[in-house]
Coordinates of C-alpha atoms in Angstrom, one line a residue:
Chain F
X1 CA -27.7 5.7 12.6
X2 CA -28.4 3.3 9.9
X3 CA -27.1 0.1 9.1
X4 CA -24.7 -0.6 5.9
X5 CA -25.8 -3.5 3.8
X6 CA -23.5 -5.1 0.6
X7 CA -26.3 -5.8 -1.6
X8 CA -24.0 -7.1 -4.5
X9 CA -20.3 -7.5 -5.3
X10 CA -18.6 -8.1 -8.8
X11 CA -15.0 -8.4 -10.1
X12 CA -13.0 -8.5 -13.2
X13 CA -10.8 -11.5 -13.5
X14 CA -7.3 -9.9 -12.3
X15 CA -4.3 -10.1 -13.9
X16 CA -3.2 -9.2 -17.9
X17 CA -5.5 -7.1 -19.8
X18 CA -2.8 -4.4 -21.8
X19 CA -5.7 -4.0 -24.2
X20 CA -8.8 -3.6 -22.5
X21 CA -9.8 0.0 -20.9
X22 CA -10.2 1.3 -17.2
X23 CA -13.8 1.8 -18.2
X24 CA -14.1 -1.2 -19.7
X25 CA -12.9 -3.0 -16.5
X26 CA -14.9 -0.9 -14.6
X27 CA -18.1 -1.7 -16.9
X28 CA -17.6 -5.0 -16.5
X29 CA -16.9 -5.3 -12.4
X30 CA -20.0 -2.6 -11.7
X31 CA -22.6 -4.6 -14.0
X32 CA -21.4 -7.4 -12.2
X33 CA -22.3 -6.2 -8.4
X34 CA -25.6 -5.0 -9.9
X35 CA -26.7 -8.3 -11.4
X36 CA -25.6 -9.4 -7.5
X37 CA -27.4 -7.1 -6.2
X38 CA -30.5 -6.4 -7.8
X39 CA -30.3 -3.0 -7.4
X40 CA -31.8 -1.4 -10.2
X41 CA -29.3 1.2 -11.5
X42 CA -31.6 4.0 -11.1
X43 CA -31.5 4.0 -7.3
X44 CA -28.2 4.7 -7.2
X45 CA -27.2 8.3 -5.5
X46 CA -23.4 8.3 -6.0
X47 CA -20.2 6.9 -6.9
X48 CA -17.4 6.9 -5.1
X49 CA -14.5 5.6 -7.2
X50 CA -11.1 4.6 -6.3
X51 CA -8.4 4.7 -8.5
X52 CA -4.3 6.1 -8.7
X53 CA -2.3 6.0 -11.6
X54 CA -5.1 7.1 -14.4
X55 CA -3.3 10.0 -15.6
X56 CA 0.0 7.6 -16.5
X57 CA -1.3 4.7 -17.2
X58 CA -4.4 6.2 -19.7
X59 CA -3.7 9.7 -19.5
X60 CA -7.0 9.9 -18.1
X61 CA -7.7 12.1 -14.9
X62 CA -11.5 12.9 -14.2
X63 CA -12.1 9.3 -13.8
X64 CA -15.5 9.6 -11.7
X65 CA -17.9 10.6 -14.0
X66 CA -16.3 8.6 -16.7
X67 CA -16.7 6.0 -14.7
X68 CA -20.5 6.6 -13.6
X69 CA -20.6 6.4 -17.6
X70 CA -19.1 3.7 -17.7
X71 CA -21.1 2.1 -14.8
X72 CA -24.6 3.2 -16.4
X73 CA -25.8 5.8 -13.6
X74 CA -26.4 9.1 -13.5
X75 CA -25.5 10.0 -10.1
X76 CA -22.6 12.4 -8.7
X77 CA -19.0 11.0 -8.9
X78 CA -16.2 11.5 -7.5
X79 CA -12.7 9.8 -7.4
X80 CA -10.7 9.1 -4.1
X81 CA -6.8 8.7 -4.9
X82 CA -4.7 7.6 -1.6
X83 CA -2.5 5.4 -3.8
X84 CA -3.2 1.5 -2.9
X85 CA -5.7 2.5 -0.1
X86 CA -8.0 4.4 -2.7
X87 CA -10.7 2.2 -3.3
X88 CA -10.8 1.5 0.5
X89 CA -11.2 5.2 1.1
X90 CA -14.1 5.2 -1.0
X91 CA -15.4 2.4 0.7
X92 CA -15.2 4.4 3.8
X93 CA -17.1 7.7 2.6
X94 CA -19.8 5.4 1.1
X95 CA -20.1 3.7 4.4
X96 CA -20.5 7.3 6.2
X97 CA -22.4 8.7 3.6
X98 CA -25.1 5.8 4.1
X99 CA -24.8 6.0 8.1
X100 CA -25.2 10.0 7.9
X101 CA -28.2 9.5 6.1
X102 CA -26.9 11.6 2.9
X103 CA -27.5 7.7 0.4
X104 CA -29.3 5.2 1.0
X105 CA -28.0 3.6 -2.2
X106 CA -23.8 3.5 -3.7
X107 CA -21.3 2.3 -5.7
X108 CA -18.4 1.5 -4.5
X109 CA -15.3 0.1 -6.8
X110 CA -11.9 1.2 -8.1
X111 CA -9.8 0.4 -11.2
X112 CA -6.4 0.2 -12.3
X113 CA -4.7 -0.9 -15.5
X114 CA -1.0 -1.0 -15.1
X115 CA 0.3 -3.9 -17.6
X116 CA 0.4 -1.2 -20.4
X117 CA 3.0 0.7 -18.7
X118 CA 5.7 -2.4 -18.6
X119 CA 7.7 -3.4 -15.8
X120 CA 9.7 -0.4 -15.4
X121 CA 6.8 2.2 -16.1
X122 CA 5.1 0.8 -13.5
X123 CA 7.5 0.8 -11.2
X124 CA 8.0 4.7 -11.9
X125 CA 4.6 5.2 -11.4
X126 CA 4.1 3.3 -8.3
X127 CA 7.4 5.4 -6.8
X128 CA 5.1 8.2 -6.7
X129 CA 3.3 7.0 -3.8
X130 CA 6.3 7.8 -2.3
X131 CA 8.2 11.0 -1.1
X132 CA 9.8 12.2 -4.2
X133 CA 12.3 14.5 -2.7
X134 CA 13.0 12.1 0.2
X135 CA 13.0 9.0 -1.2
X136 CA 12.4 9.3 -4.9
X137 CA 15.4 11.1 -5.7
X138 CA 17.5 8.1 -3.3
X139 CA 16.4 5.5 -6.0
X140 CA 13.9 4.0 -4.2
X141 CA 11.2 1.8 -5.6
X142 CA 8.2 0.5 -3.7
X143 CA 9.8 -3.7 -3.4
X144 CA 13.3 -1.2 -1.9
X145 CA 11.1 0.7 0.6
X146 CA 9.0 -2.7 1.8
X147 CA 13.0 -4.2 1.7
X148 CA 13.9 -1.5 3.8
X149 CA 10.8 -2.1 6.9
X150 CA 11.5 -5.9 6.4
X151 CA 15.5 -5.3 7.1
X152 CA 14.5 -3.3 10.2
X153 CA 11.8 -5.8 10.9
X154 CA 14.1 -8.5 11.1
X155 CA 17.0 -6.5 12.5
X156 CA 14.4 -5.9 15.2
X157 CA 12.6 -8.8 16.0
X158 CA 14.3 -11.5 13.7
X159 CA 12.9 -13.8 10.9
X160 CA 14.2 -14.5 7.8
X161 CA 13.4 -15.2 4.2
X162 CA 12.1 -18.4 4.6
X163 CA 9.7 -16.8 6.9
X164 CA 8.4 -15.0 3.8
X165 CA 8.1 -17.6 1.8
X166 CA 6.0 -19.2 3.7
X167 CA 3.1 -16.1 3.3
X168 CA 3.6 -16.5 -0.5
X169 CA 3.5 -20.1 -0.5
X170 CA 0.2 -19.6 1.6
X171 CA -1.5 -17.0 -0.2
X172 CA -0.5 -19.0 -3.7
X173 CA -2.5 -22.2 -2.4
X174 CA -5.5 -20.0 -1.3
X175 CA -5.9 -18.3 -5.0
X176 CA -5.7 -22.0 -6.8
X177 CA -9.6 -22.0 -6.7
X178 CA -10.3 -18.3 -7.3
X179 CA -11.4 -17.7 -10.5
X180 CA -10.8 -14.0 -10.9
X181 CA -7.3 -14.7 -9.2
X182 CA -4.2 -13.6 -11.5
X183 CA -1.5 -16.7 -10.2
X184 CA -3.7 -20.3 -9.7
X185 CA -1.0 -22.0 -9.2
X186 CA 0.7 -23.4 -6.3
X187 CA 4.5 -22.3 -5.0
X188 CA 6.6 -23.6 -2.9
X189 CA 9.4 -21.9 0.0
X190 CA 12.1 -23.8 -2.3
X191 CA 10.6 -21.3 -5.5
X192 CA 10.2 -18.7 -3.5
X193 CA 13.7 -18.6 -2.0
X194 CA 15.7 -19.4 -5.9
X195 CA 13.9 -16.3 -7.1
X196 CA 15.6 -13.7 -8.3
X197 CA 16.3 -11.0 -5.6
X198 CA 14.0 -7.7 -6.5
X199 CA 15.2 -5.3 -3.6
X200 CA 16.8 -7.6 -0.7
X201 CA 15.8 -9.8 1.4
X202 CA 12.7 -9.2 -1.1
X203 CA 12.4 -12.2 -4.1
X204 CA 10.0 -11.9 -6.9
X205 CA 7.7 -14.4 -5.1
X206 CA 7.7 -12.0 -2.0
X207 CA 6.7 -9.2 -4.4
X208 CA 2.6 -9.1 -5.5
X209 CA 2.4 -8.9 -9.8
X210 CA 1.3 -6.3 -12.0
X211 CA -2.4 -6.5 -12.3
X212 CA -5.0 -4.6 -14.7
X213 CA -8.4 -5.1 -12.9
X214 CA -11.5 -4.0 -11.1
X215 CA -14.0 -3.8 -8.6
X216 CA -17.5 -3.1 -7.7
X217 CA -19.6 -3.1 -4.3
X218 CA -22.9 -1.9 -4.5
X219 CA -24.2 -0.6 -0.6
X220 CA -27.3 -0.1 0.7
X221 CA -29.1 1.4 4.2
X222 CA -30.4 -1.2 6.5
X223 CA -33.8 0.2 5.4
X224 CA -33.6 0.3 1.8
X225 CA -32.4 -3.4 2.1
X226 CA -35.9 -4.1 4.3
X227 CA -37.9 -2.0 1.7
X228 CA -36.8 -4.0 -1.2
X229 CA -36.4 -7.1 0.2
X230 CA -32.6 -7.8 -0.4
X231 CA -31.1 -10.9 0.5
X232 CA -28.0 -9.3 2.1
X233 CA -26.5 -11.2 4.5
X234 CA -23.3 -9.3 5.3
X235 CA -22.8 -5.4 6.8
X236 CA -20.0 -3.0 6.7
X237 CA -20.1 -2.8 10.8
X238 CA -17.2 -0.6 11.4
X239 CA -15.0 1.9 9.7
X240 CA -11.5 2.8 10.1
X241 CA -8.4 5.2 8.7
X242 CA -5.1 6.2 10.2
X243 CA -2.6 8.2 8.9
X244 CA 1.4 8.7 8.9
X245 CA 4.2 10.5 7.7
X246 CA 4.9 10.3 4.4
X247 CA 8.6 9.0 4.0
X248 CA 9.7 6.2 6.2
X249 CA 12.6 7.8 7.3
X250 CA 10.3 10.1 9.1
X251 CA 8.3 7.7 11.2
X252 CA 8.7 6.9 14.3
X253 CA 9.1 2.9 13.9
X254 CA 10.4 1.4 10.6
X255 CA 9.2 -2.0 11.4
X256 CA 5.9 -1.2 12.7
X257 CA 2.6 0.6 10.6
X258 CA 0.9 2.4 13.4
X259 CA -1.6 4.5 10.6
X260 CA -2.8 0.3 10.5
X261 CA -3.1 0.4 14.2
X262 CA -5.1 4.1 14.6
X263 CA -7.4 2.1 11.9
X264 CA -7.8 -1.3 13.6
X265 CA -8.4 0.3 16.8
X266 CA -11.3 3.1 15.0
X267 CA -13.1 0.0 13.1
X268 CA -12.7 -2.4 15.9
X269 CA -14.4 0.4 18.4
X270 CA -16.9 1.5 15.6
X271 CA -18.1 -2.6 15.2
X272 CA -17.6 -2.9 19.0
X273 CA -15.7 -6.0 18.4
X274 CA -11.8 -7.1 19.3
X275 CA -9.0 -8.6 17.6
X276 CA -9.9 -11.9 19.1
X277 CA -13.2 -12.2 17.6
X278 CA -12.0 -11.6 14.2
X279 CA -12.5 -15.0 12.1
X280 CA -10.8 -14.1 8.8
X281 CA -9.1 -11.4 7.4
X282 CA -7.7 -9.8 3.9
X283 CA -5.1 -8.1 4.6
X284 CA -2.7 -5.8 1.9
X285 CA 0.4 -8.3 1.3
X286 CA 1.6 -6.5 -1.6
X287 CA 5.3 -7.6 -0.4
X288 CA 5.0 -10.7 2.0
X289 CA 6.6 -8.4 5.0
X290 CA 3.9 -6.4 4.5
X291 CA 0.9 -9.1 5.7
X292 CA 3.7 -9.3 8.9
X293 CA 3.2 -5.8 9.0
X294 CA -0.7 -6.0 9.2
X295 CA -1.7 -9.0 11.1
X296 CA 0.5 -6.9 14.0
X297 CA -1.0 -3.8 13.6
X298 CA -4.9 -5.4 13.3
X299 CA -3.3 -6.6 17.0
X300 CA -3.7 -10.4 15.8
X301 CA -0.4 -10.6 17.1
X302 CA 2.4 -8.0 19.4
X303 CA 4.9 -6.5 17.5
X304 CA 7.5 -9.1 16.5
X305 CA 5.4 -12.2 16.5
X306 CA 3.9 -12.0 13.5
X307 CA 6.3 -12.9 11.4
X308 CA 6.2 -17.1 11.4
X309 CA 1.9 -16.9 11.6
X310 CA 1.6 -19.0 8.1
X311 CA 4.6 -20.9 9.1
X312 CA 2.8 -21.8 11.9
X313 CA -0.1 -22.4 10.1
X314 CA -2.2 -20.0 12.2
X315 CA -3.2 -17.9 9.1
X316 CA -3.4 -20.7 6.7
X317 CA -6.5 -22.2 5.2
X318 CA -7.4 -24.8 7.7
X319 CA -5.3 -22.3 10.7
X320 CA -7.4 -20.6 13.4
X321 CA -7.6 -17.3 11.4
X322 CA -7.0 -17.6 8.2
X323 CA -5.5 -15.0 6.7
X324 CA -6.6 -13.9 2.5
X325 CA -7.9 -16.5 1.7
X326 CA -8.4 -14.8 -1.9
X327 CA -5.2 -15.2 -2.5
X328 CA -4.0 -11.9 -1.5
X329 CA -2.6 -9.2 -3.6
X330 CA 0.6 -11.5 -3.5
X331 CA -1.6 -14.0 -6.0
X332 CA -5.1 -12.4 -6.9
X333 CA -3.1 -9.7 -7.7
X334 CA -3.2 -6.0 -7.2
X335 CA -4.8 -3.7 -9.2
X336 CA -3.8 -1.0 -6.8
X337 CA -6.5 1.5 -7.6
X338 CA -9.0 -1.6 -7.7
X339 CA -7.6 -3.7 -4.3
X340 CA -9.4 -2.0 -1.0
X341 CA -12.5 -2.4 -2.7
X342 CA -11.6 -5.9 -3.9
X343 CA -11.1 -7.0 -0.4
X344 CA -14.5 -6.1 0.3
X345 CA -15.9 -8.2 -2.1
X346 CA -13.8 -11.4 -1.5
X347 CA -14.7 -10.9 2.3
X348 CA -18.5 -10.2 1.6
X349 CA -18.5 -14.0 -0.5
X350 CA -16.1 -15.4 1.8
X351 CA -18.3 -14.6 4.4
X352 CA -21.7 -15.3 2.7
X353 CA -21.0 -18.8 1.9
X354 CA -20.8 -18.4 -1.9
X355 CA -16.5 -18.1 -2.2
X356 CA -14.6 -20.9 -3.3
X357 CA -13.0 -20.8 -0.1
X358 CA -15.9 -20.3 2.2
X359 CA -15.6 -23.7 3.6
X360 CA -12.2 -22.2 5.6
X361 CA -14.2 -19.6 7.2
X362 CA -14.0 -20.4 11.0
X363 CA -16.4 -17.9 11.6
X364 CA -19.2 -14.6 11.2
X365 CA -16.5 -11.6 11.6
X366 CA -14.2 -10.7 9.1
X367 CA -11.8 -7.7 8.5
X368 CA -10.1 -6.0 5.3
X369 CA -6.9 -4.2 5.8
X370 CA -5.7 -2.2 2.8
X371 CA -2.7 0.5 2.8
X372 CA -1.5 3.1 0.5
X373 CA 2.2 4.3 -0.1
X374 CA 4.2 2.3 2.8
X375 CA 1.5 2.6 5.0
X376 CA 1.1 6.2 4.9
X377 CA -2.6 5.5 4.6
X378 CA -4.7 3.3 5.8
X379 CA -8.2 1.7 5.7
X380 CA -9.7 -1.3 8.0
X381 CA -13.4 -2.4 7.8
X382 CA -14.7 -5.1 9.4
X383 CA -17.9 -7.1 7.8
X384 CA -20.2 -9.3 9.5
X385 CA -22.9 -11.5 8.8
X386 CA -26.2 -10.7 10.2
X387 CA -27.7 -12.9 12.6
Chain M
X1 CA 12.4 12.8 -14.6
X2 CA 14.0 13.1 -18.6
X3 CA 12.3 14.4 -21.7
X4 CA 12.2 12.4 -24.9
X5 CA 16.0 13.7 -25.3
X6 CA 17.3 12.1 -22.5
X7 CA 17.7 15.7 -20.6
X8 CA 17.2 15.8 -17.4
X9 CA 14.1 18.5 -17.3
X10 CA 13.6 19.0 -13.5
X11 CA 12.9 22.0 -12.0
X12 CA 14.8 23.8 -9.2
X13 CA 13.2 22.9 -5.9
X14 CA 14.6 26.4 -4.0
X15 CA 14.3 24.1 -0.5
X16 CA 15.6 20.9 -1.5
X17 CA 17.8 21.8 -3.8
X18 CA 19.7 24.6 -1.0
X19 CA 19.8 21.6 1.3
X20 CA 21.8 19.8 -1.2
X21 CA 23.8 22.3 -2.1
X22 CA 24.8 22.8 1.9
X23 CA 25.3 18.9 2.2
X24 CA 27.6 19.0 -1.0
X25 CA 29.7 22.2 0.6
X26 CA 30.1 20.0 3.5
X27 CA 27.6 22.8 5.8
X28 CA 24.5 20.0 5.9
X29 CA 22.3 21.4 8.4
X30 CA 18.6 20.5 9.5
X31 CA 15.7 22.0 10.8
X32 CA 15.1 21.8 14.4
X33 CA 11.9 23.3 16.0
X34 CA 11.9 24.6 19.9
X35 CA 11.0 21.1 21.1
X36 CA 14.2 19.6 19.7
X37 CA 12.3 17.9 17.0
X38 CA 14.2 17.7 13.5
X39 CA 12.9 17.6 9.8
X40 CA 13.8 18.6 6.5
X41 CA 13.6 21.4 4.5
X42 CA 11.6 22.8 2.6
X43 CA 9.4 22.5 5.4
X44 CA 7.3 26.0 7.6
X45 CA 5.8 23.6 10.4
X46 CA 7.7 20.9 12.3
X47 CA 6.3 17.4 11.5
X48 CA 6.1 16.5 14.9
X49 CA 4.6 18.9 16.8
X50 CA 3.2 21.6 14.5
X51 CA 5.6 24.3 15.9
X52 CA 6.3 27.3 13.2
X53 CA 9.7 28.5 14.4
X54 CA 12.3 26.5 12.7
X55 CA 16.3 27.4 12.8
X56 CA 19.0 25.6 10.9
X57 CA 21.0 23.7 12.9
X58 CA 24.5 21.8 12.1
X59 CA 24.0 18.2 10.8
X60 CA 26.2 15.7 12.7
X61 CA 29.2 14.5 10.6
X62 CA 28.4 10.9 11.4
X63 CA 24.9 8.6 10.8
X64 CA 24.5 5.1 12.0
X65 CA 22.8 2.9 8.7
X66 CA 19.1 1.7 9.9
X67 CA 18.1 -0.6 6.8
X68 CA 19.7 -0.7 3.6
X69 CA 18.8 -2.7 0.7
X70 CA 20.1 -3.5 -2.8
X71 CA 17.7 -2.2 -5.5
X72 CA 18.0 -4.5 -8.3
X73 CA 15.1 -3.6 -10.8
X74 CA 14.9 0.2 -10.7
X75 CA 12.5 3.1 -12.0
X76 CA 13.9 3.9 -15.8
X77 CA 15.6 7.4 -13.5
X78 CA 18.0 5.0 -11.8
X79 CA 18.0 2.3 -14.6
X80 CA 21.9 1.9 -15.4
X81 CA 22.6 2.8 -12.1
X82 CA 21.4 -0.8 -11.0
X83 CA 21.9 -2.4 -8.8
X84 CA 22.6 0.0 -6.3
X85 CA 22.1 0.2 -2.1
X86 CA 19.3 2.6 -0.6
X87 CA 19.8 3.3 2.5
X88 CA 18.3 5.0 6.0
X89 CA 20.6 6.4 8.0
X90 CA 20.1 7.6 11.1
X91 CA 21.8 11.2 12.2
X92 CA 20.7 12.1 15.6
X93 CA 17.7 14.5 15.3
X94 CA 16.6 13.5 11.7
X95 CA 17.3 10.1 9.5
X96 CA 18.4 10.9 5.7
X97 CA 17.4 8.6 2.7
X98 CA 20.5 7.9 0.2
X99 CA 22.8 5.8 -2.0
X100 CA 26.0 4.0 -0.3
X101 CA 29.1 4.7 -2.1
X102 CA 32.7 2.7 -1.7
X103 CA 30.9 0.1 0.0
X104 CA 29.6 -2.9 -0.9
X105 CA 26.2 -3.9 0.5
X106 CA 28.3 -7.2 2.1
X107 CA 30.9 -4.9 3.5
X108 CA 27.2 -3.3 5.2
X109 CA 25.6 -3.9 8.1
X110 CA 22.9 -2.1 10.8
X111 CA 24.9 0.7 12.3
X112 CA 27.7 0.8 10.5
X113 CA 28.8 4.8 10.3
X114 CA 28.5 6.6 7.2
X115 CA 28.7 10.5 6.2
X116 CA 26.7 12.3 4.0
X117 CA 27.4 14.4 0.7
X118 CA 26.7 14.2 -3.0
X119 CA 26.8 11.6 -5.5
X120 CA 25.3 11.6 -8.6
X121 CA 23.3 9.4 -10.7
X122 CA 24.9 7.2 -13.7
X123 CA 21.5 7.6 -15.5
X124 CA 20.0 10.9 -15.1
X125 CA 23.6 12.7 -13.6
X126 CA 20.8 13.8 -11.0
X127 CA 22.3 14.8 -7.6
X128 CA 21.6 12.2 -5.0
X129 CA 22.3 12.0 -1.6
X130 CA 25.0 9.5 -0.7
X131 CA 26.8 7.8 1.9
X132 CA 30.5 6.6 2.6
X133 CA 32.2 5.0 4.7
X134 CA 33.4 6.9 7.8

């Protein structure tokens, strides 16, 4: 079984772009990863394209071989929608596809464009991720249903808003440097806690924004990357996805993700690595209960112990592990369509050396953690640098 | 989901829509497979363990509240309804998904009781499940 290589990774700057395309974002993110890359677009034997709320938001299904188009290839296409986790997904198939021997070259990448809808379009079309007869039809939103798990979280375990805060205040600081980051600008647990309450305990600042952006990964076999002499440091060594019931109310645990936990435990086994020699991590904090939620089901920490890490400063910049040092969804931003594959691409430059951030990076192994819905779906990877 | 008129354009769900009408006529039942496990309809298979023989069984008259939390920037369905409290409730074999009613969410707390019937929505005079005080 071959290697997977990340030859080249580009972004859109996230955040505010009402006027500009999917495709255009997409254009933009893939000619990135190409130039990175120096792949020649030719090679290229498929897409896979990530992406949720197109028919909404640009009443625009179809979106893979628009967004080959868009991309300048050729090759087959095809879109992968598991709501926020749909770029990971595609991440993952890419990654088997190149193991299985069926590419040796792909793109990877997702879109989203979500500031055209408004505030409460979005939050109508994000509720779809949810069960609509369950939970739709009870009023919930997505900040209710992450207010509902970080209730049971605390009625379980204990922690408090403050406790929160301190994740966004974290994850604020790490995206004051990142370019393509939507918030660069610092927080602190005082803001956090005056904001005005979304879904409680959830504030604004607990909540990630509304982001229009996009992302590109191009990936390569170990052998293409020998043949054509790439300088690409960092491979996609293991692969994960768990699944769970849709609505919360029929899971087993309300404070707990265990479709996180099936995929830590796959990707750690597929890398052969373990929690503890994980240096870094992106996680999906699109509510600050939620990065709680993941650094316990990546097994960084048991259940219930997660929850004062950045308070701690474990997960912080200059902490052990630090914890999206990006700036998370809670301040790049979260472009839901665009974020598993996003992750990749912070982690791959985090990793390589050439992130603003890389300094922080205590060491070679790093993992991305994206969900979809309330962690109905799930996607880890983990990335390492090649000795 | 409304139309450009404001009417409320959803469809009959023949399941979903016969579970609310047995919750509203005060006969709520749920679905219980051999195992004991519990789900809701419309469902063939149970959830848990994949078994195809389901029976309707009573729904307990009382729920203990799991989480709750007060929505206070809705989806444009629930838009003059907020805010308003969503709430799990737990009822033995299956947990229900709902609006409180005659409660405040301060007068709330994890496992206070609640029962089960029909409210409706200010916005969309949808049918919602809701829960009161016991």
């Amino acid at each position: 079984m071959t290697g997977v290589r990340v030859a080249g990774v580009g972004l859109t700057h996230f955040g505010k772009h009402p006027e500009r395309t999917g495709r255009d974002l997409f254009a933009e993110a893939s000619q990135r990863a190409f130039e990175d890359a120096g792949v020649p677009r030719a090679d290229v034997e498929q897409l896979n394209y990530g992406n949720f709320m197109g028919e909404l938001s640009e009443h625009q299904g179809h979106q893979g071989p628009l967004m080959a188009e868009a991309a300048g290839l050729t090759a087959p296409a095809t879109r992968y929608e598991s709501a926020c986790a749909s770029s990971g997904v595609a991440v993952r198939e890419a990654v088997k596809d190149i193991r299985n021997g069926e590419a040796d070259v792909t793109l990877v990448g997702g879109a989203e464009r979500m500031n055209n809808l408004g505030t409460a379009g979005t939050t109508e079309a994000l509720a779809i991720a949810a069960d609509d007869l369950y939970e739709v039809r009870a009023g919930m939103t997505f900040p209710a249903a992450y207010a509902l798990m970080a209730r049971a979280y605390f009625d379980k375990y204990g922690g408090s808003g403050e406790d929160l805060a301190e994740i966004a205040v974290k994850n604020h600081d790490n995206a004051l440097d990142n370019e393509f980051a939507q918030f660069q600008r610092a927080i602190t647990v005082e803001d956090a806690l005056d904001a005005p309450t979304i879904a409680d305990p959830l504030g604004l600042y607990d909540a990630c924004p509304i982001t229009d952006g996009a992302s590109a990964a191009v990936l390569v076999s170990d052998e293409y990357a020998e043949e054509h002499d790439l300088d690409a440091p960092v491979s996609v060594t293991g692969t994960g996805q768990g699944g769970d019931k849709m609505a919360l109310q029929d899971r087993q645990f309300l404070a707990r993700t265990p479709a996180a936990e099936r995929a830590a435990e796959e990707a750690y086994d597929d890398a052969g690595i373990g929690p503890r020699d994980v240096s870094v991590a992106e996680v999906h904090d699109c509510f600050t209960i939620a990065e709680v939620l993941a650094l316990e089901a990546l097994d960084f920490y048991a259940p219930g112990e997660g929850i004062g890490a950045a308070a701690r400063g474990e997960t912080t910049r200059d902490g052990d592990r630090p914890v999206n040092l990006s700036g998370g969804l809670k301040a790049k931003g979260h472009p839901v369509g665009a974020t598993g594959t996003s992750q990749v691409v912070e982690m791959t430059r985090l990793l390589r050396g050439d992130h603003p951030n890389s300094d922080a990076v205590p060491g070679p192994v790093g993992v991305t953690h994206n969900a979809g819905g309330t962690v109905a779906s799930t996607t880890v990877h983990v990335l390492e640098v090649e000795e | 989901m409304s139309d450009e008129s404001g009417e409320a354009d959803r469809v009959r769900d023949e399941g979903f829509d016969d579970f609310l009408d047995a919750i509203e006529s005060g006969e709520g039942f749920y679905l219980e497979c051999p195992e004991g496990h519990g789900s809701l309809p419309p469902r063939r298979v149970c959830p848990h363990c994949g078994a195809t023989d389901l029976e309707h069984v009573a729904l307990p008259e009382t729920g203990e509240i799991e989480t709750y939390t007060t929505v206070h920037v809705a989806a444009p369905e629930f838009a003059d309804d907020a805010p308003y409290v969503t709430a799990v409730a737990d009822f033995g074999a299956v947990r229900l998904t709902g609006q409180l009613r005659e409660l405040d969410a301060g007068e709330l707390d994890v496992g206070t009781e609640v029962t089960v019937g029909i409210g409706e929505s200010e916005t969309a005079d949808e049918r919602v499940l809701a829960f009161r005080p016991r």
